[in-house]
Coordinates of C-alpha atoms in Angstrom, one line a residue:
Chain A
M1 CA -9.6 69.8 20.9
P2 CA -11.9 66.8 21.6
L3 CA -12.5 65.8 25.2
L4 CA -12.0 62.1 24.5
E5 CA -10.1 60.9 21.4
I6 CA -9.8 57.1 20.8
T7 CA -7.6 56.0 17.9
G8 CA -7.0 52.6 16.6
L9 CA -8.0 50.8 19.7
T10 CA -7.5 47.0 19.5
Q11 CA -8.0 44.5 22.2
R12 CA -7.1 40.8 22.1
F13 CA -7.8 38.4 24.8
G14 CA -5.6 35.4 23.8
G15 CA -7.0 34.4 20.4
L16 CA -10.2 36.4 20.7
Q17 CA -10.2 39.8 19.0
A18 CA -12.7 41.7 21.2
L19 CA -12.1 45.0 19.5
S20 CA -10.3 45.9 16.3
N21 CA -9.1 49.3 15.2
F22 CA -11.9 51.2 17.0
S23 CA -11.7 55.0 16.7
C24 CA -14.0 57.5 18.2
C25 CA -14.1 61.1 19.2
L26 CA -16.1 62.9 21.8
E27 CA -16.4 66.6 21.9
E28 CA -16.9 68.7 25.1
R29 CA -20.6 68.8 26.1
E30 CA -21.6 66.0 23.8
L31 CA -24.2 63.4 24.6
A32 CA -23.3 60.4 22.5
G33 CA -24.2 56.8 22.4
L34 CA -22.5 53.5 21.7
I35 CA -24.8 50.7 20.5
G36 CA -24.4 47.3 19.1
P37 CA -25.7 43.7 19.5
N38 CA -24.8 41.6 22.5
G39 CA -21.1 40.7 22.6
A40 CA -20.2 43.4 20.1
G41 CA -17.5 44.8 22.4
K42 CA -19.2 47.9 23.8
T43 CA -18.4 47.2 27.5
T44 CA -14.9 46.3 26.4
V45 CA -14.5 49.9 25.1
F46 CA -15.7 51.3 28.4
N47 CA -13.5 49.0 30.4
I48 CA -10.4 50.1 28.4
V49 CA -11.3 53.8 28.6
S50 CA -11.8 53.6 32.3
G51 CA -8.5 51.8 32.8
F52 CA -9.6 48.2 33.7
Y53 CA -7.9 46.7 30.6
K54 CA -4.7 47.8 29.0
P55 CA -5.4 47.9 25.3
T56 CA -3.3 45.7 23.0
E57 CA -2.9 48.6 20.5
G58 CA -4.1 52.2 20.1
S59 CA -4.3 55.3 22.1
I60 CA -6.8 57.1 24.3
V61 CA -6.4 60.8 24.9
F62 CA -8.6 62.3 27.6
N63 CA -8.6 66.0 28.2
G64 CA -5.3 66.4 26.3
K65 CA -3.5 63.6 28.2
R66 CA -2.8 60.1 27.1
I67 CA -4.5 57.7 29.6
N68 CA -3.9 54.2 28.4
G69 CA -1.9 52.3 30.9
L70 CA -3.3 54.3 33.8
K71 CA -5.0 52.6 36.7
P72 CA -8.8 53.1 37.0
H73 CA -8.5 55.3 40.1
Q74 CA -6.1 57.5 38.3
V75 CA -8.4 57.9 35.3
T76 CA -11.3 58.8 37.8
A77 CA -9.1 61.4 39.4
M78 CA -8.7 63.0 36.0
G79 CA -12.4 63.6 35.7
M80 CA -14.0 60.5 34.3
A81 CA -16.7 58.6 36.1
R82 CA -18.8 55.6 35.1
T83 CA -21.6 53.4 36.2
F84 CA -21.9 49.7 35.7
Q85 CA -24.3 47.5 33.8
N86 CA -24.9 45.5 37.0
I87 CA -25.2 47.9 39.9
R88 CA -22.1 48.0 42.0
L89 CA -22.9 49.9 45.1
W90 CA -21.4 49.2 48.6
N91 CA -24.4 47.5 50.2
T92 CA -23.4 47.6 53.9
M93 CA -22.8 51.3 53.8
T94 CA -25.5 53.9 53.8
V95 CA -26.4 55.8 50.7
L96 CA -24.7 58.9 52.1
D97 CA -21.4 57.0 52.8
N98 CA -21.6 55.6 49.3
I99 CA -21.6 59.1 47.9
R100 CA -19.0 60.3 50.4
L101 CA -16.5 57.7 49.2
A102 CA -16.7 59.1 45.7
R103 CA -14.6 61.9 47.0
Y104 CA -11.8 59.5 48.0
A105 CA -9.5 60.5 45.2
W106 CA -9.4 64.0 46.5
L107 CA -8.8 63.3 50.1
N108 CA -6.1 65.5 51.4
Y109 CA -5.4 63.9 54.7
G110 CA -3.8 60.6 55.7
F111 CA -3.8 57.9 58.3
L112 CA -2.4 60.1 61.1
S113 CA -4.8 62.9 60.5
A114 CA -7.7 60.5 60.6
V115 CA -6.5 58.9 63.9
L116 CA -5.6 62.2 65.6
R117 CA -8.7 64.0 64.2
T118 CA -6.7 67.0 63.2
G119 CA -8.1 70.3 61.9
R120 CA -7.3 69.3 58.4
Y121 CA -9.3 66.1 58.9
R122 CA -12.3 67.9 60.3
R123 CA -12.3 70.5 57.4
A124 CA -12.0 67.8 54.8
E125 CA -14.7 65.6 56.2
K126 CA -17.0 68.6 56.5
A127 CA -16.4 69.6 52.9
I128 CA -17.1 66.0 51.8
E129 CA -20.3 65.8 53.9
T130 CA -21.5 69.1 52.4
K131 CA -20.7 67.9 48.8
A132 CA -22.4 64.6 49.4
R133 CA -25.6 66.1 50.8
E134 CA -25.6 68.5 47.9
V135 CA -25.5 65.7 45.4
L136 CA -28.2 63.8 47.2
E137 CA -30.4 66.9 47.2
I138 CA -29.9 67.5 43.5
M139 CA -30.6 63.8 42.7
E140 CA -33.7 63.8 44.9
L141 CA -32.2 61.2 47.2
T142 CA -32.0 63.1 50.5
E143 CA -34.7 61.0 52.2
Y144 CA -32.8 57.9 51.5
A145 CA -29.5 59.2 52.9
E146 CA -29.4 56.8 55.8
E147 CA -30.8 53.8 54.0
F148 CA -28.7 50.9 52.8
P149 CA -28.7 50.6 49.0
K150 CA -29.7 46.9 49.0
N151 CA -33.1 47.9 50.7
L152 CA -33.9 50.4 47.9
P153 CA -35.9 49.5 44.7
Y154 CA -33.9 48.9 41.6
G155 CA -34.6 52.2 40.0
L156 CA -33.5 54.1 43.0
Q157 CA -30.3 52.1 43.2
R158 CA -29.5 53.2 39.6
R159 CA -30.0 56.7 40.7
V160 CA -27.7 56.3 43.7
E161 CA -25.1 54.9 41.5
M162 CA -25.4 57.9 39.1
A163 CA -25.3 60.2 42.1
R164 CA -22.1 58.5 43.3
A165 CA -20.5 58.9 39.8
L166 CA -21.5 62.6 39.8
A167 CA -20.1 63.3 43.3
G168 CA -16.6 63.1 41.8
N169 CA -17.3 66.2 39.6
P170 CA -16.5 64.4 36.4
R171 CA -16.2 66.1 33.0
L172 CA -17.2 62.9 31.3
L173 CA -19.7 60.4 32.5
L174 CA -19.8 56.9 31.1
L175 CA -23.1 55.1 31.5
D176 CA -23.1 51.4 30.9
E177 CA -26.7 50.4 30.1
P178 CA -28.4 52.7 32.5
A179 CA -31.8 51.4 31.5
A180 CA -31.0 47.7 32.0
G181 CA -33.6 46.1 34.2
L182 CA -35.9 49.1 34.4
N183 CA -39.7 49.0 33.6
S184 CA -41.1 51.4 31.1
A185 CA -42.2 54.0 33.6
D186 CA -38.7 54.0 35.2
V187 CA -37.2 54.4 31.7
E188 CA -39.2 57.6 31.1
G189 CA -37.9 58.9 34.4
L190 CA -34.3 57.9 33.5
I191 CA -34.4 59.7 30.2
R192 CA -35.6 62.9 32.0
H193 CA -32.9 62.4 34.6
I194 CA -30.1 62.0 32.2
R195 CA -31.1 65.0 30.1
W196 CA -31.4 67.0 33.3
I197 CA -28.0 65.9 34.6
Y198 CA -26.5 66.8 31.2
D199 CA -28.0 70.3 31.4
E200 CA -27.4 70.9 35.1
F201 CA -23.8 69.6 35.5
K202 CA -22.6 70.8 32.1
I203 CA -20.8 67.6 31.5
S204 CA -20.3 65.2 28.5
I205 CA -22.1 61.9 28.6
W206 CA -21.3 58.7 26.6
M207 CA -23.6 55.8 27.1
I208 CA -24.1 52.2 26.1
E209 CA -27.7 51.3 25.7
H210 CA -29.8 48.6 24.3
Q211 CA -33.2 50.3 24.5
M212 CA -33.6 52.3 21.3
K213 CA -36.1 54.6 23.0
V214 CA -33.4 55.9 25.3
V215 CA -30.6 56.4 22.8
M216 CA -33.0 57.8 20.1
S217 CA -34.4 60.4 22.4
L218 CA -31.1 61.4 24.2
C219 CA -28.1 61.0 21.9
R220 CA -27.3 63.4 19.1
R221 CA -24.7 61.1 17.7
L222 CA -24.3 57.3 17.7
A223 CA -21.6 54.8 16.9
V224 CA -22.6 51.2 16.2
I225 CA -20.1 48.4 16.7
D226 CA -20.4 44.7 15.9
F227 CA -17.8 42.0 16.4
G228 CA -15.4 44.6 17.6
C229 CA -15.6 46.8 14.5
T230 CA -17.3 50.1 14.0
I231 CA -20.0 49.6 11.4
A232 CA -21.8 52.9 11.4
E233 CA -21.6 56.4 12.8
G234 CA -24.1 59.3 12.6
T235 CA -27.3 60.8 13.9
P236 CA -30.0 58.6 15.3
E237 CA -32.0 59.1 12.1
E238 CA -29.1 58.0 9.9
I239 CA -28.4 55.0 12.1
R240 CA -32.0 53.9 12.0
R241 CA -31.8 53.7 8.2
D242 CA -28.3 52.3 7.8
P243 CA -28.4 48.9 6.1
D244 CA -25.4 47.6 7.9
V245 CA -26.9 48.3 11.2
I246 CA -30.2 46.6 10.3
R247 CA -28.2 43.6 9.1
A248 CA -26.2 43.5 12.3
Y249 CA -29.3 43.6 14.5
L250 CA -31.9 41.7 12.5
G251 CA -29.9 39.6 10.1
D252 CA -29.7 39.5 6.3
G253 CA -33.3 38.6 5.7
A254 CA -34.5 41.8 7.2
L255 CA -33.3 43.9 4.2
Chain B
M1 CA -22.4 64.8 80.4
Q2 CA -24.6 61.9 79.7
R3 CA -23.0 61.4 76.4
Y4 CA -19.6 60.9 78.0
A5 CA -21.1 58.3 80.4
I6 CA -19.4 55.4 78.8
N7 CA -16.0 57.0 78.6
I8 CA -16.3 57.9 82.3
F9 CA -17.4 54.3 83.0
F10 CA -14.3 52.9 81.3
L11 CA -12.1 55.4 83.0
V12 CA -13.5 54.5 86.4
A13 CA -13.3 50.8 85.6
A14 CA -9.7 51.1 84.6
V15 CA -8.8 53.2 87.6
T16 CA -10.6 50.8 89.9
L17 CA -8.8 47.8 88.4
V18 CA -5.4 49.5 88.8
G19 CA -6.4 50.6 92.3
L20 CA -7.4 47.0 93.3
A21 CA -4.2 45.7 91.9
Q22 CA -2.2 48.3 93.7
A23 CA -3.9 47.6 97.0
G24 CA -3.0 44.0 96.5
M25 CA -6.6 42.8 96.5
L26 CA -6.1 41.0 93.2
D27 CA -3.9 38.0 93.5
K28 CA -1.1 37.6 91.0
Y29 CA -3.0 35.0 89.0
V30 CA -6.1 37.1 88.5
L31 CA -4.0 40.1 87.6
T32 CA -2.1 38.1 85.0
V33 CA -5.3 36.8 83.5
I34 CA -6.8 40.3 83.3
T35 CA -3.6 41.6 81.6
F36 CA -3.6 38.7 79.1
M37 CA -7.3 39.5 78.4
G38 CA -6.2 43.0 77.4
I39 CA -3.4 41.7 75.2
N40 CA -5.8 39.2 73.5
C41 CA -8.2 42.1 72.9
I42 CA -5.6 44.1 71.1
F43 CA -4.5 41.1 69.1
A44 CA -8.0 40.2 68.1
V45 CA -9.2 43.8 67.3
S46 CA -6.1 44.3 65.1
L47 CA -6.8 41.1 63.2
N48 CA -10.4 42.2 62.8
L49 CA -9.2 45.1 60.6
V50 CA -8.0 42.7 57.9
N51 CA -10.2 39.7 58.4
G52 CA -13.4 41.6 59.4
Y53 CA -13.4 45.0 57.8
M54 CA -11.3 44.2 54.7
G55 CA -12.7 40.7 54.3
E56 CA -9.4 39.1 53.6
F57 CA -8.3 36.0 55.3
S58 CA -5.0 36.5 57.0
C59 CA -3.8 33.4 58.9
G60 CA -0.4 34.5 60.1
H61 CA -1.2 37.3 62.5
G62 CA 0.9 35.5 65.2
G63 CA 4.0 36.3 63.1
F64 CA 3.5 40.0 63.4
M65 CA 2.9 39.6 67.2
C66 CA 6.3 37.8 67.2
V67 CA 8.0 40.6 65.4
G68 CA 6.5 43.1 67.9
A69 CA 7.4 40.9 70.9
Y70 CA 11.1 40.6 69.8
A71 CA 11.4 44.2 68.6
G72 CA 9.9 45.5 71.9
S73 CA 12.1 43.2 74.0
L74 CA 15.3 44.1 72.2
L75 CA 14.5 47.8 72.4
S76 CA 13.7 47.9 76.0
V77 CA 16.8 45.8 76.9
A78 CA 18.9 48.1 74.8
F79 CA 17.4 51.2 76.2
F80 CA 17.4 50.5 79.9
T81 CA 19.7 47.6 80.9
N82 CA 23.3 46.7 80.6
S83 CA 23.4 43.6 78.4
K84 CA 25.9 41.5 76.7
L85 CA 24.1 42.1 73.4
F86 CA 23.9 45.9 73.4
G87 CA 26.4 46.9 76.0
A88 CA 25.6 49.7 78.4
A89 CA 22.1 51.1 78.8
L90 CA 21.2 54.0 76.5
F91 CA 19.1 55.8 79.0
A92 CA 19.2 56.2 82.7
P93 CA 17.1 53.5 84.5
E94 CA 14.9 56.2 86.1
L95 CA 13.6 57.1 82.6
A96 CA 12.2 53.6 82.0
P97 CA 8.5 54.4 82.8
F98 CA 8.6 57.5 80.7
L99 CA 10.3 56.1 77.7
F100 CA 8.5 52.8 77.7
P101 CA 5.9 54.1 75.2
L102 CA 8.8 54.5 72.8
V103 CA 9.4 50.7 73.1
L104 CA 5.8 50.0 72.3
I105 CA 5.7 52.3 69.4
G106 CA 9.0 50.9 68.1
A107 CA 7.6 47.4 68.3
G108 CA 4.5 48.5 66.4
L109 CA 6.5 50.1 63.7
A110 CA 8.8 47.1 63.3
A111 CA 5.7 44.8 63.0
A112 CA 4.1 47.3 60.5
L113 CA 7.2 47.1 58.4
F114 CA 7.0 43.4 58.3
G115 CA 3.3 43.8 57.4
L116 CA 4.4 45.9 54.5
I117 CA 6.9 43.2 53.3
V118 CA 4.1 40.6 53.4
A119 CA 1.5 42.8 51.8
L120 CA 3.6 43.8 48.8
P121 CA 3.8 40.4 47.1
S122 CA 0.2 39.4 48.1
F123 CA -1.5 42.2 46.0
H124 CA -2.7 40.1 43.2
T125 CA -4.0 37.3 45.4
R126 CA -7.1 37.1 47.6
D127 CA -9.0 34.6 49.7
D128 CA -7.3 31.2 50.0
Y129 CA -4.1 32.4 48.3
L130 CA -3.6 35.2 50.7
A131 CA -4.3 32.8 53.6
I132 CA -1.5 30.6 52.3
I133 CA 0.9 33.5 51.9
T134 CA 0.3 34.7 55.4
I135 CA 0.7 31.2 56.9
A136 CA 4.0 31.0 55.1
A137 CA 5.0 34.4 56.4
N138 CA 4.2 33.3 59.9
Y139 CA 6.5 30.3 59.5
I140 CA 9.2 32.4 57.9
I141 CA 9.2 34.9 60.7
I142 CA 9.5 32.2 63.3
S143 CA 12.3 30.4 61.5
I144 CA 14.2 33.7 61.1
V145 CA 13.9 34.5 64.8
E146 CA 14.8 30.9 65.8
N147 CA 17.9 31.0 63.7
I148 CA 19.4 34.2 65.0
D149 CA 21.6 33.1 67.8
A150 CA 22.4 36.5 69.1
I151 CA 18.8 36.9 70.3
G152 CA 18.6 33.5 71.8
G153 CA 17.5 31.4 68.8
P154 CA 15.2 28.6 69.9
R155 CA 16.1 29.2 73.6
G156 CA 14.1 32.5 73.6
F157 CA 15.0 35.9 74.8
S158 CA 14.7 37.4 78.3
G159 CA 15.7 40.4 80.3
M160 CA 12.5 42.3 80.2
K161 CA 11.7 41.4 83.8
K162 CA 14.6 43.7 84.7
V163 CA 13.0 46.6 82.8
V164 CA 9.7 46.1 84.5
G165 CA 11.6 46.0 87.7
L166 CA 13.2 49.3 86.9
M167 CA 9.8 50.8 86.4
T168 CA 8.6 49.4 89.7
D169 CA 11.7 51.0 91.3
V170 CA 10.5 54.4 90.1
A171 CA 7.0 54.0 91.3
N172 CA 5.5 50.8 92.8
V173 CA 2.4 50.4 90.7
P174 CA 1.2 47.5 88.4
W175 CA 3.0 48.9 85.3
M176 CA 2.2 46.2 82.9
L177 CA -1.5 46.4 83.7
I178 CA -1.5 50.1 83.1
W179 CA 0.4 49.8 79.8
T180 CA -2.0 47.1 78.6
I181 CA -5.0 49.3 79.4
I182 CA -3.4 52.3 77.7
G183 CA -2.4 50.1 74.7
L184 CA -5.9 48.6 74.4
F185 CA -7.5 52.0 74.6
A186 CA -5.1 53.4 71.9
C187 CA -5.8 50.4 69.7
V188 CA -9.6 50.6 69.9
M189 CA -9.4 54.3 69.3
I190 CA -7.1 54.0 66.3
I191 CA -9.4 51.4 64.6
Y192 CA -12.6 53.1 65.6
R193 CA -11.4 56.5 64.3
L194 CA -10.0 55.0 61.1
M195 CA -13.2 53.1 60.3
T196 CA -15.4 56.1 60.8
S197 CA -13.3 58.4 58.6
T198 CA -13.8 58.5 54.8
Y199 CA -10.2 57.5 54.5
G200 CA -10.8 54.3 56.4
K201 CA -14.1 53.5 54.9
G202 CA -12.1 52.8 51.8
I203 CA -11.3 49.5 53.5
S204 CA -14.9 48.5 53.6
A205 CA -15.4 49.7 50.1
V206 CA -12.5 47.4 48.9
C207 CA -14.0 44.6 50.9
Q208 CA -17.5 44.8 49.4
N209 CA -16.8 45.6 45.8
E210 CA -13.2 46.1 44.7
V211 CA -14.1 47.0 41.2
A212 CA -16.5 49.7 42.3
A213 CA -13.8 51.0 44.8
E214 CA -11.2 51.2 42.1
I215 CA -13.5 53.0 39.6
M216 CA -14.6 55.5 42.3
G217 CA -11.1 56.7 42.6
I218 CA -9.9 54.5 45.5
N219 CA -6.3 53.3 45.1
T220 CA -7.2 49.8 46.2
N221 CA -3.6 48.6 46.5
R222 CA -2.7 51.5 48.8
V223 CA -5.8 50.9 50.9
K224 CA -4.9 47.2 51.3
I225 CA -1.3 48.0 52.3
M226 CA -2.5 50.6 54.8
A227 CA -4.9 48.2 56.4
F228 CA -2.4 45.4 56.5
M229 CA 0.3 47.7 58.1
V230 CA -2.0 49.1 60.7
S231 CA -3.3 45.7 61.6
S232 CA 0.2 44.1 61.9
G233 CA 1.5 47.2 63.7
L234 CA -1.1 46.8 66.4
A235 CA -0.4 43.1 66.6
G236 CA 3.2 44.1 67.2
L237 CA 2.1 46.3 70.1
S238 CA 0.2 43.4 71.7
G239 CA 3.4 41.3 71.2
A240 CA 5.6 43.8 73.0
L241 CA 3.1 43.9 75.9
Y242 CA 3.0 40.1 76.0
A243 CA 6.8 39.9 76.1
H244 CA 7.0 42.3 79.1
V245 CA 4.2 40.7 81.0
Y246 CA 5.9 37.3 80.7
G247 CA 9.4 38.6 80.9
Y248 CA 10.5 36.0 78.4
V249 CA 9.8 35.4 74.7
N250 CA 10.1 32.4 72.6
A251 CA 9.3 32.4 68.9
Q252 CA 7.2 29.2 69.2
A253 CA 4.7 31.0 71.4
F254 CA 3.6 32.9 68.2
N255 CA 3.2 30.0 65.9
I256 CA 0.2 29.0 63.9
L257 CA -1.7 28.2 67.1
K258 CA -1.5 31.8 68.2
S259 CA -2.7 33.0 64.8
T260 CA -5.6 30.5 65.1
E261 CA -6.5 31.9 68.5
G262 CA -6.8 35.3 66.9
L263 CA -9.0 33.9 64.1
V264 CA -11.2 32.2 66.7
M265 CA -11.7 35.4 68.6
V266 CA -12.5 37.4 65.5
Y267 CA -15.0 34.9 64.1
L268 CA -16.5 34.3 67.6
G269 CA -17.2 38.0 68.0
G270 CA -18.4 38.8 64.5
M271 CA -16.3 40.1 61.7
G272 CA -16.2 43.8 61.4
S273 CA -17.5 44.5 64.9
I274 CA -15.1 46.1 67.4
S275 CA -17.3 45.5 70.4
G276 CA -18.1 42.0 69.3
V277 CA -14.5 41.1 69.0
L278 CA -13.7 42.6 72.3
L279 CA -16.4 40.6 73.9
A280 CA -15.1 37.4 72.2
A281 CA -11.5 38.0 73.3
V282 CA -12.6 38.4 76.9
A283 CA -14.9 35.4 76.7
F284 CA -12.3 33.3 75.1
T285 CA -9.6 34.1 77.6
L286 CA -12.0 33.5 80.4
L287 CA -13.2 30.2 79.0
I288 CA -9.6 28.9 78.9
E289 CA -9.0 29.9 82.5
V290 CA -12.4 28.8 83.8
L291 CA -11.9 25.4 82.4
R292 CA -8.8 25.1 84.5
F293 CA -11.1 24.8 87.5
V294 CA -14.1 23.3 85.9
I295 CA -12.3 20.2 84.6
P296 CA -11.1 19.0 88.0
W297 CA -14.5 19.7 89.4
L298 CA -16.2 17.8 86.6
N299 CA -13.7 15.0 87.2
D300 CA -14.8 14.8 90.9
V301 CA -18.5 14.9 90.1
L302 CA -18.2 12.2 87.4
H303 CA -16.2 10.0 89.8
A304 CA -18.6 10.6 92.6
T305 CA -21.6 9.7 90.4
G306 CA -19.8 6.7 89.0
L307 CA -20.1 7.9 85.4
L308 CA -16.4 7.7 84.9
A309 CA -14.2 4.7 85.2
V310 CA -12.3 4.7 88.5
N311 CA -8.9 4.4 86.9
Y312 CA -9.4 7.3 84.4
E313 CA -8.8 10.9 85.4
L314 CA -10.2 13.7 83.4
G315 CA -7.1 15.8 82.6
Q316 CA -6.6 19.4 81.4
V317 CA -6.1 18.0 78.0
W318 CA -9.9 17.9 77.7
K319 CA -9.8 21.7 77.5
W320 CA -8.9 21.2 73.9
V321 CA -11.9 19.1 73.3
I322 CA -14.3 21.3 75.1
I323 CA -13.2 24.7 73.5
P324 CA -13.4 23.5 69.9
L325 CA -16.7 21.9 70.7
V326 CA -18.0 25.2 71.9
L327 CA -16.8 26.7 68.7
I328 CA -18.4 24.1 66.5
L329 CA -21.7 24.6 68.3
L330 CA -21.4 28.3 68.0
M331 CA -20.6 28.2 64.3
Q332 CA -23.5 25.8 63.9
F333 CA -26.1 27.9 65.5
R334 CA -24.7 31.4 65.1
P335 CA -22.3 31.4 62.2
E336 CA -22.0 35.2 62.1
G337 CA -20.5 35.4 65.6
F338 CA -21.9 37.2 68.7
L339 CA -22.7 40.4 66.9
G340 CA -22.3 39.8 63.2
N341 CA -20.9 42.9 61.6
R342 CA -22.9 45.1 64.0
E343 CA -21.7 47.0 67.0
L344 CA -23.3 46.8 70.5
T345 CA -24.9 50.2 69.8
H346 CA -26.7 48.7 66.8
V347 CA -28.0 45.8 68.8
F348 CA -29.0 48.0 71.7
P349 CA -29.8 51.4 70.2
R350 CA -30.5 52.8 73.7
L351 CA -26.8 52.5 74.5
R352 CA -26.2 55.3 71.9
R353 CA -27.5 57.9 74.3
W354 CA -24.7 57.1 76.6
I355 CA -21.9 57.2 74.1
T356 CA -19.7 59.6 72.3
F357 CA -16.7 57.9 70.9
R358 CA -14.8 60.4 68.9

């Protein structure tokens, strides 16, 4: 059984068909990529899968359960995490607090426990603290635990965002253009980091990326979409030679 | 020991205050001003939860104070006195000082329930739209209260003086000052503890980036409801205290002006700062009272120096020119309020050695 199975996904925004009949399958422990020119509908796919949009048609099955129509926080609680193209960290909270909040969906105490500082509250907070420190340690962010994200360099902010996503123990991690805005040295580091996360956390990763260097060296399987339609699927090598893909990216004259 | 210094300080301050009042060394006016200072503190700190920490703009906080004031008054009249409305007292009058917390809690719960009713339809709105919804809610609550004749309608509701009298019969201490101090302490504790827990930090997360909050597994709708209910519940508590200090409530006392006072205190102190808002609430209450004496004095001085026409008297009305002027100047030169979103301990890190606040 595949981890994520998308069939016949169609999304219309008024008269605009952002996605038409998109299908995709992601196996357990796969590292796959989704590429396509600007405006092709890649982020729309992620937004639907993570629950921000309700698809016009089609079904998404994650981990054996149908998830279309669920709220994003419900999807997250089922074991899917994602990062954003433009970093969305909570800037007036420390890095540690940012990571801590990723455990929110599994909080087992409520308002009264928090106010009365019950034993359940103390145990839960302690477990969250331990988990958050652990993730920071793994992601080599311990020294920045008390910093505010906005004071960190861009590359580190990306890493904090990834750490926050991983703190929720996801089975599937969606990365939306993780290399956007990074310089080439940072990109090298990012590639190492993603591969290492993939091996260390034993998770599946699905990423959108523009930089060919990143997808070619990380992904074993790629899907290419353009104008909301899948135009090619296969290994990076096959994709590189596919005439449809070359046409989509470079225009007819390139052939 | 050192770490409890500030807690001990507050305890000593509270005991001294009550002691002074008990010994009759504070006159009735000073005592009333101090009590109202406490009530304003509760009102402002509770509003700070929504307007400061959650970053929403609620303009109808007075409405929840109104619900609390009426609910508290009705409860205490029903509990402890024989009234036309509720018949015989439910409890023996000697129990009044012990069961009074129930009145306060009941008032808080009633206001929280109204908070829920207002929060539910305002989910999909933010910013200006939420402001409008809350203003409307404020008006609706006041109109409802004014149109229920059984609780006095526009004439207001009274009978709480009797209850305070019953408490004084049991032990002759300044009860309302004591309850206000306890209420303020509880309110600050609730909000502080909430905002330092992961559960409560969800509120800040929603404030800063709702999309990120939702994707990280935070049920943003639930967080908003929770914050709104806690905030309005505590406003209800301040309302119940207010009603018992005055001994009389009238819905018009909680109209949009009251809500505005709350906003002024929050924005004066700095959104999202408990200590800042407390300072602002104290300063604001003091300013209003101090002007009561400053204006006649200013009037005399201006007349003596011949700067003011002989036939014009500087009246108390000028208070409402001076206070807004102070506000305008403050917003002009320090728009983030006294402390911004920081606490006193961030501004003066040395204070931290003296504080544990858990």
